[in-house]
CSV table of C-alpha atoms and ligand atoms in Angstrom, one decimal:
chain,number,residue,atom,x,y,z
A,122,MET,CA,0.0,0.0,0.0
A,123,ILE,CA,1.6,3.2,-1.2
A,124,LEU,CA,-0.8,5.6,0.3
A,125,VAL,CA,0.4,7.1,3.4
A,126,LEU,CA,-2.1,8.9,5.6
A,127,VAL,CA,-0.8,12.3,6.4
A,128,SER,CA,-3.9,13.6,8.0
A,129,TYR,CA,-7.6,12.8,8.0
A,130,LEU,CA,-10.7,14.5,9.3
A,131,PHE,CA,-13.4,12.5,10.8
A,132,ILE,CA,-16.8,13.9,9.8
A,133,GLY,CA,-19.9,12.9,11.8
A,134,LYS,CA,-23.3,11.8,10.6
A,135,ASN,CA,-25.3,14.8,9.3
A,136,ASN,CA,-28.8,14.7,8.0
A,137,ASN,CA,-28.9,11.8,5.6
A,138,GLU,CA,-25.3,11.8,4.9
A,139,GLU,CA,-23.2,8.8,5.4
A,140,LEU,CA,-20.1,8.8,7.4
A,141,ILE,CA,-17.5,10.5,5.1
A,142,ILE,CA,-13.8,10.6,6.0
A,143,ASN,CA,-11.7,13.0,4.0
A,144,LYS,CA,-8.2,12.0,3.6
A,145,LYS,CA,-5.1,13.6,2.1
A,146,TYR,CA,-1.9,12.3,0.8
A,147,SER,CA,0.8,14.7,-0.2
A,148,ASN,CA,4.5,15.1,-0.9
A,149,LYS,CA,6.5,17.6,-2.9
A,150,ASN,CA,5.1,16.7,-6.3
A,151,ILE,CA,1.8,15.3,-5.5
A,152,GLU,CA,-1.3,16.2,-3.6
A,153,ILE,CA,-4.3,13.9,-3.4
A,154,ASN,CA,-7.5,14.7,-1.5
A,155,TYR,CA,-9.8,11.7,-1.4
A,156,PRO,CA,-12.8,10.3,0.6
A,157,TYR,CA,-13.7,7.2,2.4
A,158,PHE,CA,-17.3,6.2,2.7
A,159,ASN,CA,-17.0,3.5,5.3
A,160,ASN,CA,-18.1,1.0,2.7
A,161,LYS,CA,-15.6,-1.8,1.9
A,162,ILE,CA,-16.4,-2.1,-1.7
A,163,ILE,CA,-16.3,1.6,-2.4
A,164,ASP,CA,-13.2,2.2,-0.2
A,165,ASP,CA,-11.3,-0.7,-1.8
A,166,TYR,CA,-12.2,0.6,-5.2
A,167,ILE,CA,-10.9,4.1,-4.2
A,168,ASP,CA,-7.7,2.6,-2.8
A,169,ASN,CA,-7.1,0.7,-5.9
A,170,TYR,CA,-7.8,3.6,-8.1
A,171,LEU,CA,-5.4,5.9,-6.3
A,172,ASN,CA,-2.6,3.3,-6.1
A,173,ASN,CA,-2.9,2.7,-9.8
A,174,LYS,CA,-2.8,6.5,-10.3
A,175,ILE,CA,0.4,6.9,-8.2
A,176,ASN,CA,2.1,3.8,-9.7
A,177,SER,CA,1.6,4.9,-13.2
A,178,PHE,CA,2.6,8.5,-12.6
A,179,ASN,CA,5.8,9.7,-14.2
A,180,TYR,CA,7.3,12.2,-11.8
A,181,TYR,CA,9.9,13.3,-14.4
A,182,ASP,CA,7.2,14.3,-16.9
A,183,TYR,CA,5.3,16.6,-14.6
A,184,HIS,CA,6.1,19.1,-12.0
A,185,TYR,CA,3.0,18.6,-10.0
A,186,PHE,CA,0.1,16.3,-9.8
A,187,PHE,CA,-3.1,17.2,-8.0
A,188,LEU,CA,-6.2,15.2,-7.4
A,189,ASP,CA,-9.3,16.5,-5.6
A,190,TYR,CA,-13.0,15.6,-5.5
A,191,ASP,CA,-16.5,16.6,-5.2
A,192,TYR,CA,-19.5,14.3,-4.4
A,193,TYR,CA,-23.1,14.1,-3.6
A,194,LEU,CA,-25.2,11.4,-2.1
A,195,GLY,CA,-28.2,10.2,-3.9
A,196,LYS,CA,-30.8,7.9,-2.4
A,197,ASN,CA,-29.1,4.7,-3.5
A,198,ASN,CA,-25.9,6.0,-5.0
A,199,ILE,CA,-22.9,8.1,-4.5
A,200,ASN,CA,-21.8,10.4,-7.3
A,201,LEU,CA,-18.1,11.0,-6.9
A,202,THR,CA,-16.1,13.1,-9.2
A,203,PHE,CA,-12.3,13.1,-9.2
A,204,TYR,CA,-10.5,16.2,-10.7
A,205,GLU,CA,-7.1,15.4,-11.9
A,206,MET,CA,-4.5,18.1,-12.7
A,207,LYS,CA,-1.0,17.9,-14.0
A,208,ASN,CA,1.5,20.7,-14.5
A,209,LYS,CA,4.1,20.3,-17.2
A,210,ASP,CA,6.3,23.2,-18.4
A,211,ASN,CA,3.9,25.6,-16.8
A,212,MET,CA,1.1,24.2,-19.0
A,213,GLN,CA,-1.9,22.8,-17.2
A,214,ASP,CA,-3.8,19.8,-18.2
A,215,PHE,CA,-6.8,18.5,-16.4
A,216,ASN,CA,-9.1,15.7,-16.7
A,217,THR,CA,-12.4,14.9,-14.9
A,218,LYS,CA,-13.1,11.4,-13.9
A,219,THR,CA,-16.7,10.7,-12.8
A,220,LEU,CA,-17.4,7.7,-10.7
A,221,THR,CA,-21.0,6.9,-10.1
A,222,ILE,CA,-21.2,4.3,-7.3
A,223,ASN,CA,-24.5,2.5,-7.0
A,224,VAL,CA,-24.5,1.3,-3.4
A,225,LYS,CA,-27.6,-0.9,-3.6
A,226,GLU,CA,-26.3,-2.8,-6.6
A,227,LYS,CA,-22.7,-2.5,-5.6
A,228,VAL,CA,-21.9,-1.4,-9.1
A,229,ILE,CA,-19.3,1.2,-9.9
A,230,GLU,CA,-19.6,3.0,-13.2
A,231,GLU,CA,-16.8,5.1,-14.4
A,232,SER,CA,-16.7,7.8,-17.1
A,233,LEU,CA,-13.9,10.0,-18.0
A,234,SER,CA,-14.6,13.5,-19.4
A,235,LYS,CA,-12.0,15.8,-20.7
A,236,LYS,CA,-12.7,19.3,-19.3
A,237,ASN,CA,-14.2,21.7,-21.7
A,238,LYS,CA,-11.6,24.3,-22.5
A,239,ASP,CA,-14.0,27.1,-23.0
A,240,GLU,CA,-17.3,27.0,-21.3
A,241,ASN,CA,-17.6,30.8,-21.0
A,242,SER,CA,-21.0,31.4,-22.3
A,243,TYR,CA,-22.4,34.9,-22.0
A,244,VAL,CA,-23.8,35.5,-18.5
A,245,LYS,CA,-26.6,38.0,-18.2
A,246,GLU,CA,-25.7,40.7,-15.6
A,247,LYS,CA,-28.4,42.1,-13.5
A,248,ASP,CA,-28.2,45.9,-13.4
A,249,ASN,CA,-29.8,46.6,-10.1
A,250,TYR,CA,-28.7,44.8,-7.0
A,251,ASP,CA,-30.1,45.8,-3.6
A,252,LYS,CA,-27.6,43.9,-1.5
A,253,ILE,CA,-23.9,43.5,-1.5
A,254,ILE,CA,-21.6,40.8,-0.1
A,255,ALA,CA,-17.9,39.8,-0.3
A,256,PHE,CA,-16.5,36.4,-1.3
A,257,THR,CA,-13.1,35.5,0.2
A,258,PHE,CA,-10.8,32.6,-0.7
A,259,ASP,CA,-8.0,31.5,1.5
A,260,ASP,CA,-5.0,29.2,1.5
A,261,GLY,CA,-4.0,29.4,-2.2
A,262,PRO,CA,-2.8,29.8,-4.8
A,263,ASN,CA,-2.8,26.3,-6.3
A,264,TYR,CA,-4.2,24.7,-9.4
A,265,ASN,CA,-7.8,25.1,-8.5
A,266,THR,CA,-7.3,28.9,-8.2
A,267,ASN,CA,-7.0,29.1,-11.9
A,268,LYS,CA,-10.3,27.3,-12.5
A,269,LEU,CA,-12.0,29.5,-9.9
A,270,LEU,CA,-10.6,32.7,-11.5
A,271,ASP,CA,-12.2,31.6,-14.7
A,272,VAL,CA,-15.6,31.0,-13.0
A,273,LEU,CA,-15.5,34.4,-11.3
A,274,HIS,CA,-14.5,36.1,-14.5
A,275,LYS,CA,-17.3,34.4,-16.4
A,276,TYR,CA,-19.9,36.0,-14.0
A,277,LYS,CA,-18.0,39.3,-13.9
A,278,VAL,CA,-17.6,38.9,-10.2
A,279,THR,CA,-14.7,40.1,-8.1
A,280,ALA,CA,-13.5,38.6,-4.8
A,281,THR,CA,-10.6,38.7,-2.3
A,282,PHE,CA,-7.9,36.0,-2.3
A,283,PHE,CA,-6.0,35.8,0.9
A,284,VAL,CA,-2.8,34.1,-0.3
A,285,LEU,CA,-0.1,32.2,1.5
A,286,GLY,CA,3.4,33.3,1.0
A,287,SER,CA,4.7,29.7,1.0
A,288,LYS,CA,2.4,28.9,-2.0
A,289,ILE,CA,3.5,31.8,-4.2
A,290,LYS,CA,6.6,30.2,-5.7
A,291,SER,CA,5.9,28.7,-9.1
A,292,ASN,CA,2.3,30.1,-8.9
A,293,GLU,CA,3.3,33.6,-9.9
A,294,ASP,CA,1.2,33.5,-13.0
A,295,ILE,CA,-1.8,32.8,-11.0
A,296,ILE,CA,-1.2,35.9,-8.8
A,297,ARG,CA,-0.8,37.9,-12.0
A,298,LYS,CA,-4.0,36.5,-13.4
A,299,MET,CA,-5.9,37.5,-10.1
A,300,ASP,CA,-4.6,41.0,-10.6
A,301,SER,CA,-5.6,41.1,-14.3
A,302,TYR,CA,-9.1,39.9,-13.4
A,303,ASN,CA,-9.4,42.7,-10.9
A,304,MET,CA,-9.4,40.5,-7.8
A,305,GLU,CA,-8.2,41.9,-4.5
A,306,ILE,CA,-5.2,40.1,-3.1
A,307,GLY,CA,-4.7,40.0,0.6
A,308,ASN,CA,-2.1,38.6,2.9
A,309,HIS,CA,-2.8,35.2,4.7
A,310,THR,CA,0.7,35.0,6.4
A,311,TYR,CA,3.6,33.0,5.0
A,312,SER,CA,3.3,29.6,6.6
A,313,HIS,CA,-0.2,29.4,8.0
A,314,LYS,CA,0.8,29.0,11.7
A,315,LEU,CA,-1.1,30.4,14.7
A,316,LEU,CA,0.1,33.9,15.0
A,317,THR,CA,-1.3,34.2,18.6
A,318,LYS,CA,1.4,31.8,19.7
A,319,MET,CA,4.2,33.9,18.2
A,320,ASN,CA,6.1,37.0,19.5
A,321,GLY,CA,5.9,40.4,17.9
A,322,GLU,CA,8.9,39.8,15.7
A,323,GLU,CA,7.8,36.5,14.4
A,324,ILE,CA,4.3,37.9,13.6
A,325,LYS,CA,5.9,40.7,11.7
A,326,ASN,CA,8.1,38.3,9.8
A,327,GLU,CA,5.1,36.1,8.8
A,328,ILE,CA,3.4,39.1,7.3
A,329,GLU,CA,6.4,40.9,5.8
A,330,LYS,CA,7.7,37.9,3.9
A,331,THR,CA,4.4,37.5,2.0
A,332,ASN,CA,4.0,41.2,1.5
A,333,GLN,CA,7.4,41.4,-0.2
A,334,LEU,CA,6.7,38.3,-2.4
A,335,LEU,CA,3.5,39.9,-3.5
A,336,PHE,CA,5.2,43.3,-4.1
A,337,ASN,CA,7.8,41.7,-6.3
A,338,ILE,CA,5.1,40.3,-8.6
A,339,LEU,CA,2.5,43.0,-8.4
A,340,GLY,CA,4.4,46.2,-7.7
A,341,TYR,CA,2.1,47.0,-4.7
A,342,TYR,CA,1.6,45.7,-1.2
A,343,PRO,CA,-1.6,44.0,-0.1
A,344,LYS,CA,-4.0,46.4,1.7
A,345,ILE,CA,-5.7,43.9,4.0
A,346,THR,CA,-4.6,40.9,6.1
A,347,ARG,CA,-6.3,37.8,7.3
A,348,PRO,CA,-4.3,36.0,9.9
A,349,SER,CA,-4.3,32.1,9.6
A,350,TYR,CA,-7.3,30.5,11.2
A,351,GLY,CA,-8.7,34.1,11.7
A,352,SER,CA,-7.0,34.0,15.0
A,353,VAL,CA,-6.3,37.4,16.5
A,354,ASN,CA,-5.3,38.8,19.9
A,355,LYS,CA,-4.0,42.2,21.0
A,356,LYS,CA,-0.4,41.3,20.1
A,357,VAL,CA,-1.4,40.2,16.6
A,358,LYS,CA,-3.4,43.3,16.0
A,359,SER,CA,-0.7,45.6,17.0
A,360,ASN,CA,1.8,43.9,14.8
A,361,ILE,CA,-0.3,43.9,11.6
A,362,ASP,CA,-0.1,47.2,9.7
A,363,THR,CA,-3.3,46.9,7.7
A,364,PRO,CA,-7.0,46.4,8.5
A,365,ILE,CA,-7.6,42.8,9.6
A,366,VAL,CA,-10.4,41.0,7.9
A,367,ILE,CA,-12.1,37.8,9.2
A,368,TRP,CA,-15.6,36.6,8.1
A,369,ASN,CA,-19.1,36.0,9.4
A,370,VAL,CA,-20.3,33.2,7.1
A,371,ASP,CA,-18.2,30.0,7.1
A,372,THR,CA,-19.1,27.6,4.3
A,373,LEU,CA,-17.1,24.7,5.9
A,374,ASP,CA,-16.0,23.8,2.3
A,375,TRP,CA,-12.7,22.3,3.7
A,376,LYS,CA,-14.6,19.9,5.8
A,377,TYR,CA,-17.2,18.5,3.4
A,378,HIS,CA,-15.9,18.7,-0.2
A,379,ASN,CA,-19.5,18.7,-1.2
A,380,SER,CA,-20.5,21.5,-3.6
A,381,ASN,CA,-24.3,21.2,-3.0
A,382,ARG,CA,-23.7,21.5,0.7
A,383,ILE,CA,-21.6,24.6,0.3
A,384,VAL,CA,-24.3,26.2,-1.9
A,385,ASN,CA,-27.1,25.5,0.6
A,386,ASN,CA,-24.9,26.7,3.5
A,387,ILE,CA,-24.4,30.1,1.7
A,388,LEU,CA,-28.0,30.5,0.6
A,389,LYS,CA,-29.3,29.7,4.1
A,390,ASN,CA,-27.1,32.1,6.0
A,391,ILE,CA,-26.4,35.0,3.7
A,392,LYS,CA,-27.4,38.6,4.3
A,393,ASP,CA,-26.5,42.1,3.2
A,394,GLY,CA,-22.9,43.1,4.1
A,395,ASP,CA,-21.6,39.6,4.8
A,396,ILE,CA,-18.1,38.3,4.3
A,397,ILE,CA,-18.0,34.7,3.2
A,398,LEU,CA,-15.2,32.3,3.9
A,399,MET,CA,-14.2,29.7,1.3
A,400,HIS,CA,-11.0,28.1,0.0
A,401,ASP,CA,-9.9,28.3,-3.6
A,402,ILE,CA,-7.8,25.1,-3.3
A,403,TYR,CA,-10.8,22.6,-3.5
A,404,SER,CA,-12.7,21.4,-6.6
A,405,ALA,CA,-15.9,21.3,-4.6
A,406,THR,CA,-15.5,25.0,-3.8
A,407,VAL,CA,-15.0,25.9,-7.5
A,408,ASN,CA,-18.2,23.9,-8.4
A,409,ALA,CA,-20.1,25.5,-5.5
A,410,VAL,CA,-19.2,29.0,-6.6
A,411,ASP,CA,-20.3,28.3,-10.2
A,412,LYS,CA,-23.6,27.1,-8.9
A,413,VAL,CA,-24.3,29.7,-6.2
A,414,ILE,CA,-23.4,33.0,-8.1
A,415,PRO,CA,-26.4,33.0,-10.4
A,416,LYS,CA,-28.6,32.1,-7.5
A,417,LEU,CA,-27.3,35.0,-5.4
A,418,GLN,CA,-27.5,37.4,-8.2
A,419,GLU,CA,-31.1,36.3,-8.7
A,420,LYS,CA,-31.8,37.2,-5.1
A,421,GLY,CA,-30.4,40.7,-5.6
A,422,TYR,CA,-26.8,40.2,-4.2
A,423,ARG,CA,-23.9,41.9,-5.8
A,424,ILE,CA,-20.6,40.0,-5.1
A,425,VAL,CA,-17.5,42.0,-4.7
A,426,SER,CA,-14.1,42.0,-2.9
A,427,VAL,CA,-13.8,43.0,0.7
A,428,SER,CA,-12.4,46.5,0.0
A,429,GLU,CA,-15.2,47.2,-2.6
A,430,LEU,CA,-17.8,46.0,0.0
A,431,PHE,CA,-16.7,48.5,2.6
A,432,LYS,CA,-16.3,51.3,0.1
A,433,ASN,CA,-19.8,50.6,-1.2
A,434,LYS,CA,-21.1,50.7,2.4
A,435,GLY,CA,-19.3,54.0,2.9
A,436,LYS,CA,-17.2,52.5,5.7
A,437,LYS,CA,-13.6,53.3,6.2
A,438,MET,CA,-11.3,50.4,7.2
A,439,GLU,CA,-8.6,51.2,9.7
A,440,LYS,CA,-5.3,49.5,10.4
A,441,ASN,CA,-5.0,47.3,13.5
A,442,ARG,CA,-8.8,46.9,13.6
A,443,VAL,CA,-10.7,43.6,13.0
A,444,TYR,CA,-13.6,43.4,10.5
A,445,GLY,CA,-16.0,40.4,10.2
A,446,SER,CA,-18.7,42.0,8.1
A,447,ALA,CA,-19.7,45.4,6.7
B,1484,NI,NI1,-6.3,29.6,6.1
């Protein structure tokens, strides 16, 4: 068995959902997010599928391989989609593998679909919105960020990306793409550690390193900061030289990897002035954003970046202060 469990999250029973365990395998060149369903047939199948994948993978041909998933549970079946991405000479190639698992019949059907290169159909823009909210995406950039940027661009929506300094290297083009799509780029520390456990100098260093990396690419410094885990105390506040932005709607996308669930979570909890927390590094989040934007626009919500949200509300953001909504 090649798969080594680096970490897993144990997700309890919720509504009609089965027990899902999200697992993650990663090393320098490869990152795999995958689920277990506590069902021997399905889990053996997934094990087998992933092991074949890893064994057949040629590390010399590609710089990076990334596998992520989205799923939904039907009455008698599980629809699981794996998203596979490879990076070769800065060119990205991605495939979509759909597995429909019929639990009752214990049948697994597979289909492979090459991702459509251009699905940018014209999206009708509403001209009068009566509510405004901000989308924020943390912990990138990675491969998925690219897909997400295309989705946001398709709907003419802007958002804020709180990026990690440690993820910037070899993803500089994605940062440039964010900028060219008018996204706001915020600082999410360098290494995603708990700043509340650090001293002043260490906190400053976590922020400064990322600021400098972003400046080198963009020619300007980020204007807002979101500490890792949204964790703030007096010391953290006094050592961050920009307004500090947290959130008031948490989609729990990292926990469920289930796009329908993320969509419902947003639609159920949203109100004018809210700041929504998501992560651009998951396929389920990209799918959820594609589904939820038209629904929110239909309800009269305009979706913007954090700074635009505050500007629109006529509220000034001040440094060393913490904001969870407008
Ligand atoms: Ni984070």
